[in-house]
mmCIF file of C-alpha atoms and ligand atoms in Angstrom:
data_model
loop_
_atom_site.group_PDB
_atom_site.id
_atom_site.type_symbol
_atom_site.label_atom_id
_atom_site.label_comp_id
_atom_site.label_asym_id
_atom_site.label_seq_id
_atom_site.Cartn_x
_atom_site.Cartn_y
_atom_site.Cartn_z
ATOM 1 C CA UNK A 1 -21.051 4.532 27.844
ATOM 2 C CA UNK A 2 -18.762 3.808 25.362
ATOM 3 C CA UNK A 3 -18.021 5.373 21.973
ATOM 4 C CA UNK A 4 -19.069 4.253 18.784
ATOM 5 C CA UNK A 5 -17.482 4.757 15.523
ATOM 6 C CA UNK A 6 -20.273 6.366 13.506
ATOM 7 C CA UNK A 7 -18.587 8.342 10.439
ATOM 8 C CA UNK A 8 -14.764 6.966 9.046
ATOM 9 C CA UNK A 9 -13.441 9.093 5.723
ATOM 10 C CA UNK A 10 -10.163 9.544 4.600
ATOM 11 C CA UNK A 11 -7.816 11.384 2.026
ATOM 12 C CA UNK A 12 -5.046 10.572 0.377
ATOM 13 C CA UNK A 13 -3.006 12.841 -1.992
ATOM 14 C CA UNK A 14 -3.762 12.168 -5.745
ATOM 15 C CA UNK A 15 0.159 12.558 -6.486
ATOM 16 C CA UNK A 16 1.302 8.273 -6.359
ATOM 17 C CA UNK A 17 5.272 7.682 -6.360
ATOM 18 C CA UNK A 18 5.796 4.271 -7.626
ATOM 19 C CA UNK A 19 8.662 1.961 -6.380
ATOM 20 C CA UNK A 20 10.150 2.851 -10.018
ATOM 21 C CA UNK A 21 9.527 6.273 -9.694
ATOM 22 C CA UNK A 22 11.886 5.620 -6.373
ATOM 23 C CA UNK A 23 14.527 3.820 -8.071
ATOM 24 C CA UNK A 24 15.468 6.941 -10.417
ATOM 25 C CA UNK A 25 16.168 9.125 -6.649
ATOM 26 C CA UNK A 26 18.183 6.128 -4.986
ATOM 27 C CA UNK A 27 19.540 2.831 -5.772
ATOM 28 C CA UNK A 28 16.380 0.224 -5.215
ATOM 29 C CA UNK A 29 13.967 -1.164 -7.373
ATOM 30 C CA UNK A 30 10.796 -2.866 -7.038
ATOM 31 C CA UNK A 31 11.487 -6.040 -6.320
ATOM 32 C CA UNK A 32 13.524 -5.685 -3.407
ATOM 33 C CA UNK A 33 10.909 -3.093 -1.954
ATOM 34 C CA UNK A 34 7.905 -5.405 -2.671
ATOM 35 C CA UNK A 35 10.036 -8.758 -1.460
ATOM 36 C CA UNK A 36 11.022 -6.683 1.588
ATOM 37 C CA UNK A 37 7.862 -4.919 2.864
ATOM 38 C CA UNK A 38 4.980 -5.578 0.314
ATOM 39 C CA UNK A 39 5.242 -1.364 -0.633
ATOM 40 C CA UNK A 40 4.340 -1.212 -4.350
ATOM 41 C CA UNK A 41 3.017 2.867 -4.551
ATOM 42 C CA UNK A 42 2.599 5.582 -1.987
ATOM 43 C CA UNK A 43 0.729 8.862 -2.244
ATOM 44 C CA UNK A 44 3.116 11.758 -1.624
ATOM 45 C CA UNK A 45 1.341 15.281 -0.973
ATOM 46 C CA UNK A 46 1.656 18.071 -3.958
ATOM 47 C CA UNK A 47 0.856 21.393 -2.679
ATOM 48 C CA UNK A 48 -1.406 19.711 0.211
ATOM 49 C CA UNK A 49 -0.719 20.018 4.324
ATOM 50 C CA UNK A 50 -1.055 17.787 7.666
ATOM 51 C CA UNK A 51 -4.003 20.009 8.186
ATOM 52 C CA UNK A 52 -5.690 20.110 5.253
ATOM 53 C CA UNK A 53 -5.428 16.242 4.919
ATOM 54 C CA UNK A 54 -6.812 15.998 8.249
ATOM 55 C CA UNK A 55 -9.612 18.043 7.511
ATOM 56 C CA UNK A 56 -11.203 16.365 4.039
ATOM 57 C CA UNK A 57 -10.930 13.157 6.125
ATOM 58 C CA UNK A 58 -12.692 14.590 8.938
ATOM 59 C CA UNK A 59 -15.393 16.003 6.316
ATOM 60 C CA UNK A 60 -15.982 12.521 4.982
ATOM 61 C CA UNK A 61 -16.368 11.194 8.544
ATOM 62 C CA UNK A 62 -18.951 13.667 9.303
ATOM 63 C CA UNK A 63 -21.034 13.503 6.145
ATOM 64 C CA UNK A 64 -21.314 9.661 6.699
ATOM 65 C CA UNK A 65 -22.113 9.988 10.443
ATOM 66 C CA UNK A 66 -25.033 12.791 9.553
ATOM 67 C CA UNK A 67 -23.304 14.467 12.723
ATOM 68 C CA UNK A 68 -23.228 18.078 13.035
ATOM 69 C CA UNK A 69 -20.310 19.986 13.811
ATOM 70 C CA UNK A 70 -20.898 21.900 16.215
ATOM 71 C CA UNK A 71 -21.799 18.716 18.409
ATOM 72 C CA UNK A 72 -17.767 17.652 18.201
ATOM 73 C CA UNK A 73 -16.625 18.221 21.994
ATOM 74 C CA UNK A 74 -13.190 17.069 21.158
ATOM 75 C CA UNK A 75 -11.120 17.075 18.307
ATOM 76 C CA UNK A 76 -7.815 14.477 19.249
ATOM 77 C CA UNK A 77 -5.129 14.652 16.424
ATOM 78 C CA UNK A 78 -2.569 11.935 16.233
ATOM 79 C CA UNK A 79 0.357 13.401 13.899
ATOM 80 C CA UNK A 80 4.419 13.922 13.975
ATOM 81 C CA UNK A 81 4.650 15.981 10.909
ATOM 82 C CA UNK A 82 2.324 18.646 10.829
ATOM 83 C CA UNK A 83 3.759 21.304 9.445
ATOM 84 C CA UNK A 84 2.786 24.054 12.175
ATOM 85 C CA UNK A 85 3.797 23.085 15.738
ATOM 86 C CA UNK A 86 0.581 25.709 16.523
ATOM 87 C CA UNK A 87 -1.612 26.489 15.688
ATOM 88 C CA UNK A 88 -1.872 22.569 16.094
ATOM 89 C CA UNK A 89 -3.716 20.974 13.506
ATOM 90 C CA UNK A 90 -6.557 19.880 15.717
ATOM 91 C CA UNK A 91 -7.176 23.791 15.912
ATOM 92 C CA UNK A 92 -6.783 23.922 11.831
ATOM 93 C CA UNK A 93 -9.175 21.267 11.759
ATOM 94 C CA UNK A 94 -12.039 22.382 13.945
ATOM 95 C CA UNK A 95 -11.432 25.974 11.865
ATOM 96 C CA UNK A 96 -12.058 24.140 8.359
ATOM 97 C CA UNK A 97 -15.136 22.147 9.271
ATOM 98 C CA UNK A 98 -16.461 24.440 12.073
ATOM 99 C CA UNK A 99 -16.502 22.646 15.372
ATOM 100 C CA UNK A 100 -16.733 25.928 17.262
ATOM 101 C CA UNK A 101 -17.466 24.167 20.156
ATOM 102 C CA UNK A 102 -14.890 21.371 20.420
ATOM 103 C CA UNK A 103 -11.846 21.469 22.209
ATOM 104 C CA UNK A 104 -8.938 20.406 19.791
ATOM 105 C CA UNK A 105 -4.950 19.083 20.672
ATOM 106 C CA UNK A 106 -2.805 17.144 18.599
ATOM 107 C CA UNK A 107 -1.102 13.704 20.016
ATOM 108 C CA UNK A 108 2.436 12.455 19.087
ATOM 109 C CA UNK A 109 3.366 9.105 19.738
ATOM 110 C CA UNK A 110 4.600 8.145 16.109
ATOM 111 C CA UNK A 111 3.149 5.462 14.097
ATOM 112 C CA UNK A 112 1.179 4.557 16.939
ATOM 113 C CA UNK A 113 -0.639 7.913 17.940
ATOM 114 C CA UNK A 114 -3.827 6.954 16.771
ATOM 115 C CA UNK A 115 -4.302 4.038 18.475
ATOM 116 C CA UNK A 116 -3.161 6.066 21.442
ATOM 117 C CA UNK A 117 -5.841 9.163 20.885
ATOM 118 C CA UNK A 118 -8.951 6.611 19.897
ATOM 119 C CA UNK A 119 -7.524 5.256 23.459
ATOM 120 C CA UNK A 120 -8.469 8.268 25.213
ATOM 121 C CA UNK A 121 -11.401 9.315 23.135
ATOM 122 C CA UNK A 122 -12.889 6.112 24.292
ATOM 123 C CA UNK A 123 -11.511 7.122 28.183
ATOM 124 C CA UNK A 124 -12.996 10.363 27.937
ATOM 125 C CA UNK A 125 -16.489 9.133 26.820
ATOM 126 C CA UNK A 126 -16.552 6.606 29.103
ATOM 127 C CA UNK A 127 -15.806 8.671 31.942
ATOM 128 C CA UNK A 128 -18.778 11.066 30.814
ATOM 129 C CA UNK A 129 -16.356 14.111 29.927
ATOM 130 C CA UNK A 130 -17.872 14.341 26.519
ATOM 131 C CA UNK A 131 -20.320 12.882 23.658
ATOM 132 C CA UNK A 132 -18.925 13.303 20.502
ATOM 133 C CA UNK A 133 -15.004 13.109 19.838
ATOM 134 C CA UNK A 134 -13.575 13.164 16.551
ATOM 135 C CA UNK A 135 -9.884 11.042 15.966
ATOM 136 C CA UNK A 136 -8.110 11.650 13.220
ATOM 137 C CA UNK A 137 -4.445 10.213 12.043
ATOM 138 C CA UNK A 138 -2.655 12.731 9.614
ATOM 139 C CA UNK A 139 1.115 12.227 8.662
ATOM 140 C CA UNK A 140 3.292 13.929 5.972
ATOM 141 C CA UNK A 141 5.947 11.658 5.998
ATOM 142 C CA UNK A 142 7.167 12.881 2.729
ATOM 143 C CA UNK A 143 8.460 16.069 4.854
ATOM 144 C CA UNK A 144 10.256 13.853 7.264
ATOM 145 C CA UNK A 145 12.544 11.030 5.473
ATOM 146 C CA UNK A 146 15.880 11.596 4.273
ATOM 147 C CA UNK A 147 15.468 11.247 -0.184
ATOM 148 C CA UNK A 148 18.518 10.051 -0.089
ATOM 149 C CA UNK A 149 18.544 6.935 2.271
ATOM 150 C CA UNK A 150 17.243 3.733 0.702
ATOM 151 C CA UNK A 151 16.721 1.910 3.970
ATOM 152 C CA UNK A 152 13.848 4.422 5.172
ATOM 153 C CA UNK A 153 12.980 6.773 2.326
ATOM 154 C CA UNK A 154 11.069 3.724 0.061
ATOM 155 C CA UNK A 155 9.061 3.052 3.487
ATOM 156 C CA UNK A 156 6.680 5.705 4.476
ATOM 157 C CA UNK A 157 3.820 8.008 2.135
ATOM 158 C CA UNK A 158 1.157 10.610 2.865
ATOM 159 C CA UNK A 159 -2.449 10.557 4.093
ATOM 160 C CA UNK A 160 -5.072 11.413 6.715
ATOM 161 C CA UNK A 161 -7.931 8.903 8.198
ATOM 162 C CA UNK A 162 -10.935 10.326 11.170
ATOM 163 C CA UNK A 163 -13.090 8.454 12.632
ATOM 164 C CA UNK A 164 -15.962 9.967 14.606
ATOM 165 C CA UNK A 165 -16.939 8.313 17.828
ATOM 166 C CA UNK A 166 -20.450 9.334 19.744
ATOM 167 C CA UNK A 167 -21.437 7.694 23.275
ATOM 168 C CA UNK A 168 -23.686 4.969 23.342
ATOM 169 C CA UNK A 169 -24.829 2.092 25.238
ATOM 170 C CA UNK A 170 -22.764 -1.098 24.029
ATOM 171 C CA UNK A 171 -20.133 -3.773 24.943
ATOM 172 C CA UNK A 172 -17.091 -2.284 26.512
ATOM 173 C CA UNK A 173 -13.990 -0.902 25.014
ATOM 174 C CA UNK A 174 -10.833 -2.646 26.198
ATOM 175 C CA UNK A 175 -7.214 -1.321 25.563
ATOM 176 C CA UNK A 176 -3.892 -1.220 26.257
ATOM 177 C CA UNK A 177 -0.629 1.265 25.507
ATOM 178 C CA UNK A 178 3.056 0.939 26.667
ATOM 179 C CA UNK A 179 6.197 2.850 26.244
ATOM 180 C CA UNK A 180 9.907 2.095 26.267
ATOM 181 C CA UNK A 181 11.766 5.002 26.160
ATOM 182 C CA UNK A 182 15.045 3.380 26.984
ATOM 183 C CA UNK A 183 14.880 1.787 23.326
ATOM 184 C CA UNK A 184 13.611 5.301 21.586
ATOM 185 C CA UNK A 185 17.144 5.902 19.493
ATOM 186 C CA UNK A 186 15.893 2.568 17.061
ATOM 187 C CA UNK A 187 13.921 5.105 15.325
ATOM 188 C CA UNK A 188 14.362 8.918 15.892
ATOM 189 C CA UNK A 189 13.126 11.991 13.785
ATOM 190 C CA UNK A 190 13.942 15.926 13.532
ATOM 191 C CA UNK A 191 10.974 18.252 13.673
ATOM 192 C CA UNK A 192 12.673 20.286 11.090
ATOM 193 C CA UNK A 193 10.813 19.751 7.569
ATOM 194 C CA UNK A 194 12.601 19.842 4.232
ATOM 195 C CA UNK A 195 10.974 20.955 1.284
ATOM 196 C CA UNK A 196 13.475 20.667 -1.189
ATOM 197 C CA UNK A 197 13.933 16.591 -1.092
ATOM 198 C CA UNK A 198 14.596 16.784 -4.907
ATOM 199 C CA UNK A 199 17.807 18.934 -4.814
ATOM 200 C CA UNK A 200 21.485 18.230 -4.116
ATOM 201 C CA UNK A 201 22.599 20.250 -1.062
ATOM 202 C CA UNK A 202 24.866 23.373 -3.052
ATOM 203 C CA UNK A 203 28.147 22.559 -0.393
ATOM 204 C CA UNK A 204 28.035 18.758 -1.225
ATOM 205 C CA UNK A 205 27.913 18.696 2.376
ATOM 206 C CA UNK A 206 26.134 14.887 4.196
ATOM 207 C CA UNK A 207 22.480 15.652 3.603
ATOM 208 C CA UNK A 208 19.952 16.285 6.573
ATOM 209 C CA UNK A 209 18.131 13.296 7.867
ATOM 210 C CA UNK A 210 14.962 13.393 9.491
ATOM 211 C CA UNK A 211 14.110 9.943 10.603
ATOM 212 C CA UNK A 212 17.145 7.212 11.461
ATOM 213 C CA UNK A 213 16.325 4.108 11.637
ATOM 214 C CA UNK A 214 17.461 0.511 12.735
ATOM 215 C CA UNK A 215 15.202 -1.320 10.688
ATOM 216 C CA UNK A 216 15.960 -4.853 12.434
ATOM 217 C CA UNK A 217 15.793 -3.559 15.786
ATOM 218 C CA UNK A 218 11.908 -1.945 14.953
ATOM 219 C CA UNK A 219 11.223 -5.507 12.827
ATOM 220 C CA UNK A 220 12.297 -7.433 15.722
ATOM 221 C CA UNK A 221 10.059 -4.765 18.368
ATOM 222 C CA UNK A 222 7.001 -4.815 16.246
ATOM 223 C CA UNK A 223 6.779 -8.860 15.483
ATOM 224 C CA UNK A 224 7.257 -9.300 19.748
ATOM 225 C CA UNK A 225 4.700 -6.522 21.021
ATOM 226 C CA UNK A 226 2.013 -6.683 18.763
ATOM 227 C CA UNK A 227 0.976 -10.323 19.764
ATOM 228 C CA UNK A 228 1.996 -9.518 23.411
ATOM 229 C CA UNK A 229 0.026 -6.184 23.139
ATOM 230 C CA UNK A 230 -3.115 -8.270 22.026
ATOM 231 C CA UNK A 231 -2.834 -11.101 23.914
ATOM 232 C CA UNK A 232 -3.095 -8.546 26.675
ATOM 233 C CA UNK A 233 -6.262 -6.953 25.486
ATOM 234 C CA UNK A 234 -7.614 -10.204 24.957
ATOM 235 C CA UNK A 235 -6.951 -12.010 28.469
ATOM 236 C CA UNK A 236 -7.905 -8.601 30.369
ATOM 237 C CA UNK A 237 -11.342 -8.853 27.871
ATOM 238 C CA UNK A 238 -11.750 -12.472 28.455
ATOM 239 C CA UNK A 239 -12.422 -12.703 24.900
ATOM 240 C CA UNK A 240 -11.305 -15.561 22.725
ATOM 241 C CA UNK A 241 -8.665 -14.725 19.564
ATOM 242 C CA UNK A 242 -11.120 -16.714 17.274
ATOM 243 C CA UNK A 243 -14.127 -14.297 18.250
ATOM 244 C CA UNK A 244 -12.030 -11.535 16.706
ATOM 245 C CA UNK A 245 -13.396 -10.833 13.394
ATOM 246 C CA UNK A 246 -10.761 -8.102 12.468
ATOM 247 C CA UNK A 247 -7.013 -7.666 13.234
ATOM 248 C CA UNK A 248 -6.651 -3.832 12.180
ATOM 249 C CA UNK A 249 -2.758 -3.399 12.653
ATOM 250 C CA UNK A 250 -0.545 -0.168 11.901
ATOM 251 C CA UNK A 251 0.496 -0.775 7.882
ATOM 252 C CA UNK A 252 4.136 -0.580 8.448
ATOM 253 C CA UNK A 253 5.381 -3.990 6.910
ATOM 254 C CA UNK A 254 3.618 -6.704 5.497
ATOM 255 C CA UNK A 255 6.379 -9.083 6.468
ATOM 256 C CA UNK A 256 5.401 -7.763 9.950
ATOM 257 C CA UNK A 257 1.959 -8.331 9.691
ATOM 258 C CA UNK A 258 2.570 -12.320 8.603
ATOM 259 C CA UNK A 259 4.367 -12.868 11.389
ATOM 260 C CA UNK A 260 2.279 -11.356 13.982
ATOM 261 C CA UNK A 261 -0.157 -13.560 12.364
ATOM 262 C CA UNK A 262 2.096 -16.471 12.421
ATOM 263 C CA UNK A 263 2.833 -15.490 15.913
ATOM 264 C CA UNK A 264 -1.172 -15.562 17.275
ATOM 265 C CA UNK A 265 -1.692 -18.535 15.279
ATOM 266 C CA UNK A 266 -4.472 -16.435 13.341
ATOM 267 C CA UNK A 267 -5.847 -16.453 9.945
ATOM 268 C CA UNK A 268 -3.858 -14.140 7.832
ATOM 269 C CA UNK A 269 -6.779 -13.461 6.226
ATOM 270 C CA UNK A 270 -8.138 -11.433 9.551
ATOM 271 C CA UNK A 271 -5.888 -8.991 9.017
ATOM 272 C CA UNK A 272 -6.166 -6.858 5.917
ATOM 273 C CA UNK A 273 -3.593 -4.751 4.436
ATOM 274 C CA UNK A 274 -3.348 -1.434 2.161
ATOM 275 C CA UNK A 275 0.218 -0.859 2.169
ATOM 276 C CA UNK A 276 0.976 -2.057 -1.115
ATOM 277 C CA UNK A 277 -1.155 0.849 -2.263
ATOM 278 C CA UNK A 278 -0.107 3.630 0.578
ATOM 279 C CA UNK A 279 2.859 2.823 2.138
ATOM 280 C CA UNK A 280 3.817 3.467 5.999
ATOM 281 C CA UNK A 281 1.460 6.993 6.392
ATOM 282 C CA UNK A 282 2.459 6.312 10.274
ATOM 283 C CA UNK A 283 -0.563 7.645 12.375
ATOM 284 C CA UNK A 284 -2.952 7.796 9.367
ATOM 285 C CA UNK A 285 -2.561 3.916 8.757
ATOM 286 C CA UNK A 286 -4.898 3.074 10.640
ATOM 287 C CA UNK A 287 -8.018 4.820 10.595
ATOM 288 C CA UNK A 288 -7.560 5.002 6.377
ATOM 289 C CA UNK A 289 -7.702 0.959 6.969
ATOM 290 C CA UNK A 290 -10.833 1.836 8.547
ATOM 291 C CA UNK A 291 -12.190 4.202 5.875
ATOM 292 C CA UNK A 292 -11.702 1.838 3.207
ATOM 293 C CA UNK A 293 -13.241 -1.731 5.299
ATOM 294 C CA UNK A 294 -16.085 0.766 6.248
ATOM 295 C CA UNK A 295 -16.897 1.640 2.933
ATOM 296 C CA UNK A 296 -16.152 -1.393 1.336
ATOM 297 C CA UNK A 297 -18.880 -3.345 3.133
ATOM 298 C CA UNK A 298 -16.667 -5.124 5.019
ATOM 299 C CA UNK A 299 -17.320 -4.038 8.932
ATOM 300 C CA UNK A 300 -21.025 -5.135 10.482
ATOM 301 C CA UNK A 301 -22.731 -4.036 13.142
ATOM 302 C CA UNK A 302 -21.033 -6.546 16.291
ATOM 303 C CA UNK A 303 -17.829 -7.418 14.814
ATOM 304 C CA UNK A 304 -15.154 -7.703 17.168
ATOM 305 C CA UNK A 305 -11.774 -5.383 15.774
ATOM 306 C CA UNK A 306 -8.597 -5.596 17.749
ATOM 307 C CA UNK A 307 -6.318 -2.418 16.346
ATOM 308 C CA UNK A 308 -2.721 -2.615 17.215
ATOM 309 C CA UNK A 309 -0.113 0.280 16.555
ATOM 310 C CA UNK A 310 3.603 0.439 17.185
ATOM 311 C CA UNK A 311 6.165 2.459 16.514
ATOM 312 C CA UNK A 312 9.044 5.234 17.525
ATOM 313 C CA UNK A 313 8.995 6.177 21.219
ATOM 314 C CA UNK A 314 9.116 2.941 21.023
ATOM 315 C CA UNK A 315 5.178 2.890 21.883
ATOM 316 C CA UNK A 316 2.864 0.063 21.083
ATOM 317 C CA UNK A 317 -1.263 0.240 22.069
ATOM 318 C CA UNK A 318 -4.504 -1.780 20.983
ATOM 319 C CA UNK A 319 -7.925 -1.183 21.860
ATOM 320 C CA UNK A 320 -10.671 -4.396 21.107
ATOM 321 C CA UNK A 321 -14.448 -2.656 20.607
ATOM 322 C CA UNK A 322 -17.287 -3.982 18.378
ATOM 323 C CA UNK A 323 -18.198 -2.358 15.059
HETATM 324 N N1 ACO B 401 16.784 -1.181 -1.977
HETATM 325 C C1 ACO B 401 17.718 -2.093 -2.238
HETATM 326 N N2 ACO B 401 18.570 -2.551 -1.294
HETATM 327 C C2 ACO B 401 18.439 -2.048 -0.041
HETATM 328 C C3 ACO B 401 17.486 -1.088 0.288
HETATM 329 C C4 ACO B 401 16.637 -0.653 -0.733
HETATM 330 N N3 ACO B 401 15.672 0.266 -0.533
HETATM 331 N N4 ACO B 401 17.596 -0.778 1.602
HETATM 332 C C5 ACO B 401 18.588 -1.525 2.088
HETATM 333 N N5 ACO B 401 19.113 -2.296 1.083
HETATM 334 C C6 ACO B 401 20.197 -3.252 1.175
HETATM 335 C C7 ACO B 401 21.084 -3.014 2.363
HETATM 336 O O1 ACO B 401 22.076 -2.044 2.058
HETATM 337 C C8 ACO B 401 21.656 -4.376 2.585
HETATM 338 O O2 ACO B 401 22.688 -4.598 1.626
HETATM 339 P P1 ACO B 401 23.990 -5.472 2.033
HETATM 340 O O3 ACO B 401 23.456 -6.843 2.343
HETATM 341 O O4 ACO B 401 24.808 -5.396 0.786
HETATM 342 O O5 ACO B 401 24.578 -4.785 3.209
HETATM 343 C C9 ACO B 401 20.523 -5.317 2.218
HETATM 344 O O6 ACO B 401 19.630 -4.542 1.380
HETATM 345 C C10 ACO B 401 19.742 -5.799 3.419
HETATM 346 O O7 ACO B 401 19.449 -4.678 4.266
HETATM 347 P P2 ACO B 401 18.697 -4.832 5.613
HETATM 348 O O8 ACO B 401 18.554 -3.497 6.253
HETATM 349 O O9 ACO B 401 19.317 -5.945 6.398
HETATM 350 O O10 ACO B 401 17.276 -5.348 5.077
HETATM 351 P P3 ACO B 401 16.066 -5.901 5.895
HETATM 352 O O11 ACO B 401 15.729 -7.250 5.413
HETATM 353 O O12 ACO B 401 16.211 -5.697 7.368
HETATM 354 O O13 ACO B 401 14.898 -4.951 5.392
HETATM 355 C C11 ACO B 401 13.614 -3.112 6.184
HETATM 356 C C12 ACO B 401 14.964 -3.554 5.682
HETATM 357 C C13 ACO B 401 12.604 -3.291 5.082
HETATM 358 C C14 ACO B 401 13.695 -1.626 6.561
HETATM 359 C C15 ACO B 401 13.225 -3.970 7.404
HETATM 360 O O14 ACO B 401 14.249 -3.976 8.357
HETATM 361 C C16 ACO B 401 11.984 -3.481 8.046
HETATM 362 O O15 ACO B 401 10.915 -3.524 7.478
HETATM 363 N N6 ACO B 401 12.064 -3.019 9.309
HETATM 364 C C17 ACO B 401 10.918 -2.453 9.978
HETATM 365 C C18 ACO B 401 10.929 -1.021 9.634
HETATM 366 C C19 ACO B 401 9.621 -0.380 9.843
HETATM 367 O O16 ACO B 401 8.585 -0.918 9.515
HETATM 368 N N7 ACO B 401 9.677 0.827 10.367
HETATM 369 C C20 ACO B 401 8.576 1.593 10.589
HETATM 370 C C21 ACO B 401 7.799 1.039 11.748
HETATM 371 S S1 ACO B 401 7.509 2.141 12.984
HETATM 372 C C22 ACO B 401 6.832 3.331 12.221
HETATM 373 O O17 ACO B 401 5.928 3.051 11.467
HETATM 374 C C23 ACO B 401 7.383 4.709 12.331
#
């Protein structure tokens, strides 16, 4: 058995910060932002939570999929910012849509935490531990960056993606996940959320940072693992890289993505990007990708789709399965 994506929704907060809208808080503008990493808007939450993002998405998923809830055996959250350690927001989740019979945990590995949990979704189905598991990606990054540093602040947004995945009969899932925790300090963040990202500190005092970054050191990690990551997947699969229809990557960069495509020797065109519209929403990139190819018409029944993500830890994963 294997499981099949049958439900994808995803919600993003209606409240858009523009790259100008940036340039008034620190010294950037739009140009450099677009030139640099194809960001033109991001959606930043007003008022909303981790949880509650998590939760319309998973609604959408399970209105398209007809599923009810109370057949969800597994709820697997991918987040770093929730803004309750627990409760975790799996357990908000299954509250809000009423999956009283699934068993819910959230799942940190960073930007690349939902490739990670459809990973194990797909391990548990296959091993015949459960049916029906619903993956979401839900980030807050707005709670996390430092407002004050240009290098990371412009990078990231807000959002929530779920896909719901039910065992069937089909071609098999192949996947693949590392870890290097000797190169973790490239890009580290504080659980500790700040709220009040629009006001000086009173003492003048060096402002809190959440997430540090060396941006060159994560380019440089992200344009070497992804294709090594994929080819991987692929040579394990035995599948060509032309019978891929789909390259569904984590929307960190779009710089990144080129050259991962320039890397594979692969049409650029296979691998479609939203980040001009939402930014880096870390764990949530992916499955809101999904959302929006889903309902655009653009997935059918068969397609190959390689996902990659990467990110802090540093962790990188993929997983190849057919639409
Ligand atoms: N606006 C204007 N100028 C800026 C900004 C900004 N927002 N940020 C930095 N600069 C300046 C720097 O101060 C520097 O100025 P200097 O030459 O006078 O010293 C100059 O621009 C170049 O800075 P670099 O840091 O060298 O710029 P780079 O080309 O490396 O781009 C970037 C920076 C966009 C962060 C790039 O390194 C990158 O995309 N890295 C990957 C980061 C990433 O995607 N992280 C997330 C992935 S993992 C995850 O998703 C959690």
């Amino acid at each position: 058995m294997v499981g099949k994506v049958c439900g994808t929704g995803s919600y993003v907060p209606a409240h858009v910060m523009s790259n100008d809208d940036l340039a008034r808080i620190v010294d950037t503008n739009d140009e450099w932002i677009r030139e640099r990493t194809g960001i033109g808007r991001r959606h930043i939450i007003d008022g909303e939570t981790t949880s509650y993002m998590a939760g319309q998405a998973a609604k959408k998923a399970l209105e398209q999929s007809g599923i009810d809830p109370e057949e969800i055996d597994i709820i697997l959250l991918a987040t770093s910012s929730s803004e309750t350690v627990y409760p975790c927001a799996a357990c908000e989740v299954q509250k809000m849509i009423g999956a009283k019979h699934a068993a819910g945990y959230d799942l940190n590995a960073a930007c690349t935490g939902f490739v990670m949990a459809f990973n194990a979704a797909q391990a548990y189905i296959s091993a015949g531990f459960c049916r029906t598991v619903l993956v979401i990606g839900a980030e807050s990054m707005s709670n996390m960056v430092d407002w004050t540093d240009r290098g990371t602040c412009i990078l990231f947004g807000d959002g929530a993606g779920a896909v719901i995945l039910r065992a069937a009969e089909g071609a098999p899932v192949h996947m693949a996940a590392h870890s290097d925790g000797k190169k973790g300090v490239a890009l580290t963040g504080l659980s500790r959320h700040r709220k009040d990202w629009e006001k000086e500190p009173e003492d003048g005092s060096v402002k809190e940072s959440f997430i540090h970054m060396d941006g060159q050191a994560v380019f440089k990690f992200a344009v070497r693992k992804v294709p090594e990551i994929i080819e991987e997947v692929l040579e394990e699969s035995g599948t060509g890289l032309d019978e891929i229809d789909y390259f569904v990557l984590h929307q960190a960069n779009r710089r990144i993505i080129e050259a991962v495509a320039r890397r594979l020797k692969t049409d650029i065109g296979k691998f479609p990007m939203n980040l001009e519209e939402y930014a880096n929403t870390s764990a949530a990139t992916v499955p809101i990708l999904l959302d929006e190819m889903n309902r655009g018409g653009m997935l059918k029944k068969g397609q190959k789709i390689m996902t990659a993500g990467f990110g802090a830890g540093l962790t990188w994963a993929a997983s190849l399965f057919e639409w």
